[in-house]
XYZ file of C-alpha atoms in Angstrom:
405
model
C -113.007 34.432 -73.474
C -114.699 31.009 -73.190
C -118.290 30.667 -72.000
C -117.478 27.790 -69.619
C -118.735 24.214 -69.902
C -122.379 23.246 -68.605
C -121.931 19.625 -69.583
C -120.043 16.159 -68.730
C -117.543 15.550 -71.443
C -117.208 12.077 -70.029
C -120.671 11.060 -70.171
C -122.887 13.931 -71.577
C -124.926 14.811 -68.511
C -125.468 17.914 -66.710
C -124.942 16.846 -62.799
C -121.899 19.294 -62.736
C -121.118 20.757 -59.227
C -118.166 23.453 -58.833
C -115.872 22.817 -56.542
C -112.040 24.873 -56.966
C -111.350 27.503 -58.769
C -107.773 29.611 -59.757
C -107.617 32.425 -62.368
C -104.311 33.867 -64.162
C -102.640 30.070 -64.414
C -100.155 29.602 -67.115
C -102.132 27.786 -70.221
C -98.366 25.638 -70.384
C -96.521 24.455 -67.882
C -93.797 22.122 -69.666
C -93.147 24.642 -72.506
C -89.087 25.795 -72.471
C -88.802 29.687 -71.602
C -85.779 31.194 -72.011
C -86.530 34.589 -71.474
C -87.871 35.292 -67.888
C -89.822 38.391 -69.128
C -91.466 36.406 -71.492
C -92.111 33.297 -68.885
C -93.561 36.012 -66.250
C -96.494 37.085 -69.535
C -96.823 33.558 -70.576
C -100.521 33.327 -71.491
C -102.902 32.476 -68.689
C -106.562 30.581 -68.632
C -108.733 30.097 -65.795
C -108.924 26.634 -64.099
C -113.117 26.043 -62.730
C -112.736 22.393 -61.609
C -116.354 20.660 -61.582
C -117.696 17.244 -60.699
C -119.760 15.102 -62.488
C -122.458 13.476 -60.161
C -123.432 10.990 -62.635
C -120.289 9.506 -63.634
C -117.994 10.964 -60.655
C -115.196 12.642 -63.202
C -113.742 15.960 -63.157
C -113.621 18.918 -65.727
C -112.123 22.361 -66.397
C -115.618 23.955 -67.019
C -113.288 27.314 -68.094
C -110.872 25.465 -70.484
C -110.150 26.997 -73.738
C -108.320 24.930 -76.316
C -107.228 27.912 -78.086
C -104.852 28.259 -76.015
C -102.775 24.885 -76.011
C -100.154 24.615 -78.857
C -97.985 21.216 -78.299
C -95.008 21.768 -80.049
C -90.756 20.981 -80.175
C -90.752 23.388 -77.528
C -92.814 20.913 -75.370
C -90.468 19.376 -72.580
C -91.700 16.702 -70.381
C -89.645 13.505 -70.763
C -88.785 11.910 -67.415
C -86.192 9.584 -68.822
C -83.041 11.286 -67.250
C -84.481 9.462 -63.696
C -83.768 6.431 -62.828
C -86.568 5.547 -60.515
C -88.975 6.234 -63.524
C -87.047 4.016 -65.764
C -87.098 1.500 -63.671
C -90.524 1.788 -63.275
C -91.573 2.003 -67.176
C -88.845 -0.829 -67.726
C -91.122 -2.827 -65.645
C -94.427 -1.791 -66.996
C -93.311 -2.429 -70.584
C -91.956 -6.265 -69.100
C -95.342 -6.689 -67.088
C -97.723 -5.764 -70.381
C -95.319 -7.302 -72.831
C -95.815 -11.134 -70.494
C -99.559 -10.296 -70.008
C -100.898 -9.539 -73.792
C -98.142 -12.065 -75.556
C -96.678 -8.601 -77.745
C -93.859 -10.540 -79.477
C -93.589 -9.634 -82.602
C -96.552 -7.475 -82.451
C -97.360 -4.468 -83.433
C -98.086 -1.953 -81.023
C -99.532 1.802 -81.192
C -99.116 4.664 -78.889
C -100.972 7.738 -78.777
C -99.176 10.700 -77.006
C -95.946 9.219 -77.011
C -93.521 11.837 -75.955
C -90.185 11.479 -77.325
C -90.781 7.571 -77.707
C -88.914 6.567 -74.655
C -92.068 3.847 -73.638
C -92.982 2.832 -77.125
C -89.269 1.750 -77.715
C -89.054 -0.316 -74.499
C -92.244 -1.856 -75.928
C -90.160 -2.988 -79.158
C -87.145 -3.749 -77.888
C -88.195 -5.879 -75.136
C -90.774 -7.690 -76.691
C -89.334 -7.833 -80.486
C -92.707 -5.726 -81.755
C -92.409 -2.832 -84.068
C -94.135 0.250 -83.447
C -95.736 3.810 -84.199
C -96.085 6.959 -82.009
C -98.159 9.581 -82.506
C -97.373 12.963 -80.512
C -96.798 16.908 -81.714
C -94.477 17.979 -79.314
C -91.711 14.794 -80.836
C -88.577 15.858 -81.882
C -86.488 13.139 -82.289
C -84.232 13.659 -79.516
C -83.480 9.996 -79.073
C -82.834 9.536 -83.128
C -85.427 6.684 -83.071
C -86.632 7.516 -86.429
C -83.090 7.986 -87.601
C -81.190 4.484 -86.039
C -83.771 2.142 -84.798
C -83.610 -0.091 -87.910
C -87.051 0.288 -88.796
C -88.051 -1.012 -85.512
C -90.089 2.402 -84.175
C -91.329 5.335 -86.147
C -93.261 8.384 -84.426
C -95.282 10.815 -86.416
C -94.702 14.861 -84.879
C -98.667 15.053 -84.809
C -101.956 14.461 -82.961
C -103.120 11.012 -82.946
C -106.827 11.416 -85.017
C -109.430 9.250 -86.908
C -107.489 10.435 -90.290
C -104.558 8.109 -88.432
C -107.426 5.563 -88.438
C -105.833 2.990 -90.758
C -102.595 2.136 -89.173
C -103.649 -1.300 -86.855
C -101.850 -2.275 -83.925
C -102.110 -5.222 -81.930
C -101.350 -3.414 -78.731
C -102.953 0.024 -78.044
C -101.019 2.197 -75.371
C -101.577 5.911 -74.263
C -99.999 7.278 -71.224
C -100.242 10.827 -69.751
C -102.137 11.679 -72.622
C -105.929 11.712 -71.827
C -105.897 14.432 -69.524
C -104.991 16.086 -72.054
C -108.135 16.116 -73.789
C -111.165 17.950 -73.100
C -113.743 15.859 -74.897
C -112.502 12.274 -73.382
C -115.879 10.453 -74.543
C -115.247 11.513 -78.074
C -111.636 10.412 -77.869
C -111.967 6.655 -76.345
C -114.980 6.618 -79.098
C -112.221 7.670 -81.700
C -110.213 4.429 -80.577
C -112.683 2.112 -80.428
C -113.806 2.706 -83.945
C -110.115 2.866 -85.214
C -110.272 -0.842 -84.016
C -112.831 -2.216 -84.830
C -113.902 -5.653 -85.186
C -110.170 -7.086 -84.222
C -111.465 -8.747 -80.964
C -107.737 -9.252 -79.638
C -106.599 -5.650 -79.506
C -105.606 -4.270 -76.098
C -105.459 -1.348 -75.005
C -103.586 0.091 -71.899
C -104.236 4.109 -70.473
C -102.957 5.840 -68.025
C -103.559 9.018 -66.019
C -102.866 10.927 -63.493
C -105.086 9.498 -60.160
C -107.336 12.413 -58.876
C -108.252 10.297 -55.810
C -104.601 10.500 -54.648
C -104.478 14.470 -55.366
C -107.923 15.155 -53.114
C -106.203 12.941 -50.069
C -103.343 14.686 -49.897
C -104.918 18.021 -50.689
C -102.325 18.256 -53.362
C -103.243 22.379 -55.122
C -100.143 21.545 -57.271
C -101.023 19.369 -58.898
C -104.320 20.751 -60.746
C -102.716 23.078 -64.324
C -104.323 24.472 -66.952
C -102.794 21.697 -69.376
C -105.050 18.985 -67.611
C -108.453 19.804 -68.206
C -109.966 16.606 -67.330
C -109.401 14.443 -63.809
C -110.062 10.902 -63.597
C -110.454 8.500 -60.866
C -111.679 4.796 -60.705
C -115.091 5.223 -61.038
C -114.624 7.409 -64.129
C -112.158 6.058 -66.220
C -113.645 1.994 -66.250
C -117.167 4.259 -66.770
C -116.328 6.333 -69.988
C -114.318 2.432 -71.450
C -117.204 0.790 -70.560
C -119.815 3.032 -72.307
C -117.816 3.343 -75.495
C -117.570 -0.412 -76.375
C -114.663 -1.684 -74.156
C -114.797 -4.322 -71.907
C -112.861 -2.941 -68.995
C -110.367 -6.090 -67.794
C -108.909 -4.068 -64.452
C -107.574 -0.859 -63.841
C -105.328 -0.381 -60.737
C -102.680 2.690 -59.359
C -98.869 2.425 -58.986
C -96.231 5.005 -58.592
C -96.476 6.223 -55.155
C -100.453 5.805 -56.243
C -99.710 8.390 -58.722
C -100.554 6.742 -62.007
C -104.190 5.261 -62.337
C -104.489 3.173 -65.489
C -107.168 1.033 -66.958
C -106.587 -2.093 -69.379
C -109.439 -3.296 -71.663
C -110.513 -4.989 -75.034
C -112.831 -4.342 -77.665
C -116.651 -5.266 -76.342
C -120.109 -4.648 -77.685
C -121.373 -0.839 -77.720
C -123.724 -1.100 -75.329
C -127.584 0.568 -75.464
C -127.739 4.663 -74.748
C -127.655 4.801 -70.278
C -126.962 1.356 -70.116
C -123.485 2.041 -67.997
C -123.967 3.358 -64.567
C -120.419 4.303 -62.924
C -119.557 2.721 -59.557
C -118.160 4.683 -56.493
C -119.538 7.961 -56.932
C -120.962 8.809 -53.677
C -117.486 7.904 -52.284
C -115.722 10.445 -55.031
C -118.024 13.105 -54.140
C -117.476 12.625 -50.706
C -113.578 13.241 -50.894
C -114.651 16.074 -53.596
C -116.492 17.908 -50.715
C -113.265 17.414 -48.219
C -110.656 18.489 -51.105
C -113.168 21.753 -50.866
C -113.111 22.645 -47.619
C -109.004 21.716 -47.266
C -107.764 22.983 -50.519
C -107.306 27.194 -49.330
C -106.102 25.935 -46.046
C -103.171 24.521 -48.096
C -102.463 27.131 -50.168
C -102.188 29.666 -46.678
C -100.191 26.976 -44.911
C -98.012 26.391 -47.550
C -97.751 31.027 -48.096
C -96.452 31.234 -44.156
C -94.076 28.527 -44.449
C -92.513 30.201 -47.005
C -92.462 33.293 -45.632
C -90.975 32.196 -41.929
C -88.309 30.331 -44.064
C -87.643 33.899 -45.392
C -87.817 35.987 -42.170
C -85.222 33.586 -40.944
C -82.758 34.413 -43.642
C -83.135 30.724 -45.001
C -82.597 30.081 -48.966
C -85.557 27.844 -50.385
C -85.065 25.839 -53.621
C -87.901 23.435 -55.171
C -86.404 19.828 -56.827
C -88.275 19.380 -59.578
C -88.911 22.112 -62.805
C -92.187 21.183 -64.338
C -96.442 21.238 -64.525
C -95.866 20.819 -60.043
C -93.774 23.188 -59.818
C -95.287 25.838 -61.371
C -98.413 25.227 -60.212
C -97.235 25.085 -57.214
C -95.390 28.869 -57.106
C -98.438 30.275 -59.487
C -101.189 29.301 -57.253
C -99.310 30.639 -54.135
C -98.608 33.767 -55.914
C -94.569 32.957 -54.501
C -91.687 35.072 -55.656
C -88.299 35.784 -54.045
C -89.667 33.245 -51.370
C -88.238 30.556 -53.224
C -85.188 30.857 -55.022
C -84.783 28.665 -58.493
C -86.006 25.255 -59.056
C -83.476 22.437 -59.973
C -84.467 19.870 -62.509
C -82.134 17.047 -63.635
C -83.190 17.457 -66.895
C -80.786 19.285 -69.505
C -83.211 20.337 -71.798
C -84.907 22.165 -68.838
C -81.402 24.150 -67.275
C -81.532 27.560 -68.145
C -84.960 27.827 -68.764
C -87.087 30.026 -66.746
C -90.464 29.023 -65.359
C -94.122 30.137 -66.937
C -95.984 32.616 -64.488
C -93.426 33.143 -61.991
C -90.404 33.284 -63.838
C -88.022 31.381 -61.596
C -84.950 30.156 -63.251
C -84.314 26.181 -63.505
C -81.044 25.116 -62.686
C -79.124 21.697 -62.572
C -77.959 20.141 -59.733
C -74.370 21.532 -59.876
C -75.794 25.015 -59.586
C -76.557 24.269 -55.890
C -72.408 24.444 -55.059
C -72.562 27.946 -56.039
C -75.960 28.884 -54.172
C -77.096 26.290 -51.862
C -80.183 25.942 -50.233
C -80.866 25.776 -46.439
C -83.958 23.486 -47.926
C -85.147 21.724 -50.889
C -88.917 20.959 -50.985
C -89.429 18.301 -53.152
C -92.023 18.604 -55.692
C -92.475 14.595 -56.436
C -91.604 12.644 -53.009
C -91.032 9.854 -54.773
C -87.729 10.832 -56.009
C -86.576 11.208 -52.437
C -83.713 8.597 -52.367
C -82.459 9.690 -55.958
C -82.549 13.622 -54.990
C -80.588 12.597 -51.627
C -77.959 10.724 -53.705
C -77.520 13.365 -55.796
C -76.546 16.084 -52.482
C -74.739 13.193 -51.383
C -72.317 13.654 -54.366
C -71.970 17.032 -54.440
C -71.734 16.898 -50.660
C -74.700 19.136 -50.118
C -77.481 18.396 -46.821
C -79.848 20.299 -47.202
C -83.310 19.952 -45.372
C -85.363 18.164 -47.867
C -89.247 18.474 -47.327
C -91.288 16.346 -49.360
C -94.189 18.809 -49.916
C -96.653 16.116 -48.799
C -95.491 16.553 -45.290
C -96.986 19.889 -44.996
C -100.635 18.678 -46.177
C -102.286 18.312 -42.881
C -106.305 19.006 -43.283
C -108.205 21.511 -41.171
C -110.802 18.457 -41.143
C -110.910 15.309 -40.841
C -114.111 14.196 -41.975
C -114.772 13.481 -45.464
């Protein structure tokens, strides 16, 4: 077991303040299970979330690498929605205008099953290289793209340093990765001295998660938090000049765009913000338990009055979701419009996934949605199979027991 963390992987200091903790979480939350025995002893780590006063990011103080294994049985693709692809269609059309990639070539790190990296090439006419372990060709871009886009099944490293790129991209990726510093360091010096390389991250936005008190969505696989302050910080230090970072997606996605800059002197970068992080830090501490129960004895009325509860959405949010409120029988399967997902079973609880046509055969009296963003599509969806369920979009039940930040 892990000693945990007494340091700031974003910025080296020691200003680290604990404030959530959760023990037995599932080290994977994405990883297909098709054995519920063996998804209810899925290996477990302990989540000790801390915050860094200096440079206002977040850590897993108790997470153990060891323990994370990205492989073919790694599922998180959210291609089969249309809302996303709209969204990354116009992502890949607002980067392609801004940086001029035609004809380009264009890098990104953590790339899934390519889905993003393709748009990038196809819209723009740029050719392009992945990196990411859990890739599997599922789209055959390797096999039928012409040459256009080729992914590499591994972990984007220094040894990978050679291959140049234009355009730098890496999305969903750096939460990922415990030692951030060392990892924006890694890209900066891949780089180099080509002054007009760009590079474009994004993250989850840790800001949104402490306003809406949002317990699901903290998991073991995302040992590092980042919000404003901290993500232009850690660029900034490592020799980036930080153009503008911004949120989209229901103020889900925080990402940062910048160029190569000078490295600037040791504790010459001072983040920005912090006393306003640390202020919704303390509030996110006081509200988070009072979720968690609220959320327990809604469940549990929904069950004493004989009502079936089903969760829309099968990955990371929903299991942390059922895992940290220790749910069982409460809640009956999850449904996930993903293939790859139906039939799979759940790590730590065990609940089955099921596709949407399952619900004729068993439907639900309600439907909490995991992601209310996919609101409109999920009531489309019932429409069709002439299902109305009550859907609850699980923000509406995150009411704090304060007010005060």
């Amino acid at each position: 077991m892990s000693e945990p963390s007494t340091y700031c992987p974003n910025c080296g200091g020691r200003n680290l303040s604990q404030f959530y903790r959760c023990d037995d979480v599932p080290a994977h939350s994405m990883v297909l299970l098709h054995d519920r025995q063996e998804a209810e002893r899925f290996p477990t780590g302990r989540i000790t979330l801390a915050f860094c006063g200096d440079c206002a990011f977040i850590t897993n103080t108790r997470f153990d690498p060891a323990l994370e294994q990205y492989g073919a049985d790694y599922e998180a693709s959210q291609s089969f929605s249309n809302t996303f692809n709209a969204f990354h269609r116009k992502l890949a059309g607002d980067l392609i205008e801004r940086y001029g990639l035609h004809g380009k070539e264009v890098m990104e790190i953590g790339c899934g099953q390519g889905e993003f990296l393709q748009l990038l090439c196809e819209m723009g006419g740029n050719t392009g290289i992945g990196f990411d372990p859990a890739y599997t060709n599922a789209h055959g871009l390797n096999a039928d793209d012409s040459g256009r886009t080729r992914v590499i099944a591994d972990y984007y490293s220094e040894a990978y340093g050679d291959y140049a790129a234009d355009f730098v991209c890496c999305k969903q990726t750096l939460e990922h990765i415990p030692n951030t510093a060392e990892f924006v360091r890694s890209v900066r010096r891949a780089i180099g001295d080509r002054p007009d390389t760009h590079v474009f991250f994004q993250v989850p936005d840790f800001l949104r998660i402490m306003q809406e008190g949002a317990f699901w969505d903290v998991y073991y696989e995302h040992c590092s938090y980042f919000t404003r302050p901290s993500l232009s910080y850690v660029f900034r230090r490592e020799g980036f000049d930080v153009l503008g970072s911004r949120v989209e997606y229901g103020d889900q996605y925080l990402m940062v765009e910048a160029k190569p800059g000078s490295v600037p002197p040791a504790d010459a970068v001072r983040a920005e913000g912090v006393a306003e992080i640390a202020a919704w830090v303390r509030r996110f501490a006081r509200n988070w338990e009072y979720q968690v129960e609220r959320w327990r004895h809604e469940l549990a009325e929904a069950g004493r009055r004989g009502q079936r509860t089903a969760l829309w959405g099968g990955g990371s949010k929903a299991v942390a979701f059922l895992t940290t409120l220790g749910a069982g029988p409460e809640v009956a399967y999850a449904v996930d419009i993903n293939p790859r997902k139906q039939g799979a079973f759940l790590a730590g609880r065990g609940h089955p996934v099921v596709g949407p046509e399952h619900l004729k055969d068993a439907p639900p009296d309600r439907i909490i949605v995991m992601n209310p963003i996919y609101m409109d599509e999920i009531r489309a969806d019932l429409d069709r199979l002439g299902l109305n369920p009550t859907l609850l979009p699980v923000t509406a039940f995150t009411e704090t027991c304060e007010t005060e930040a």
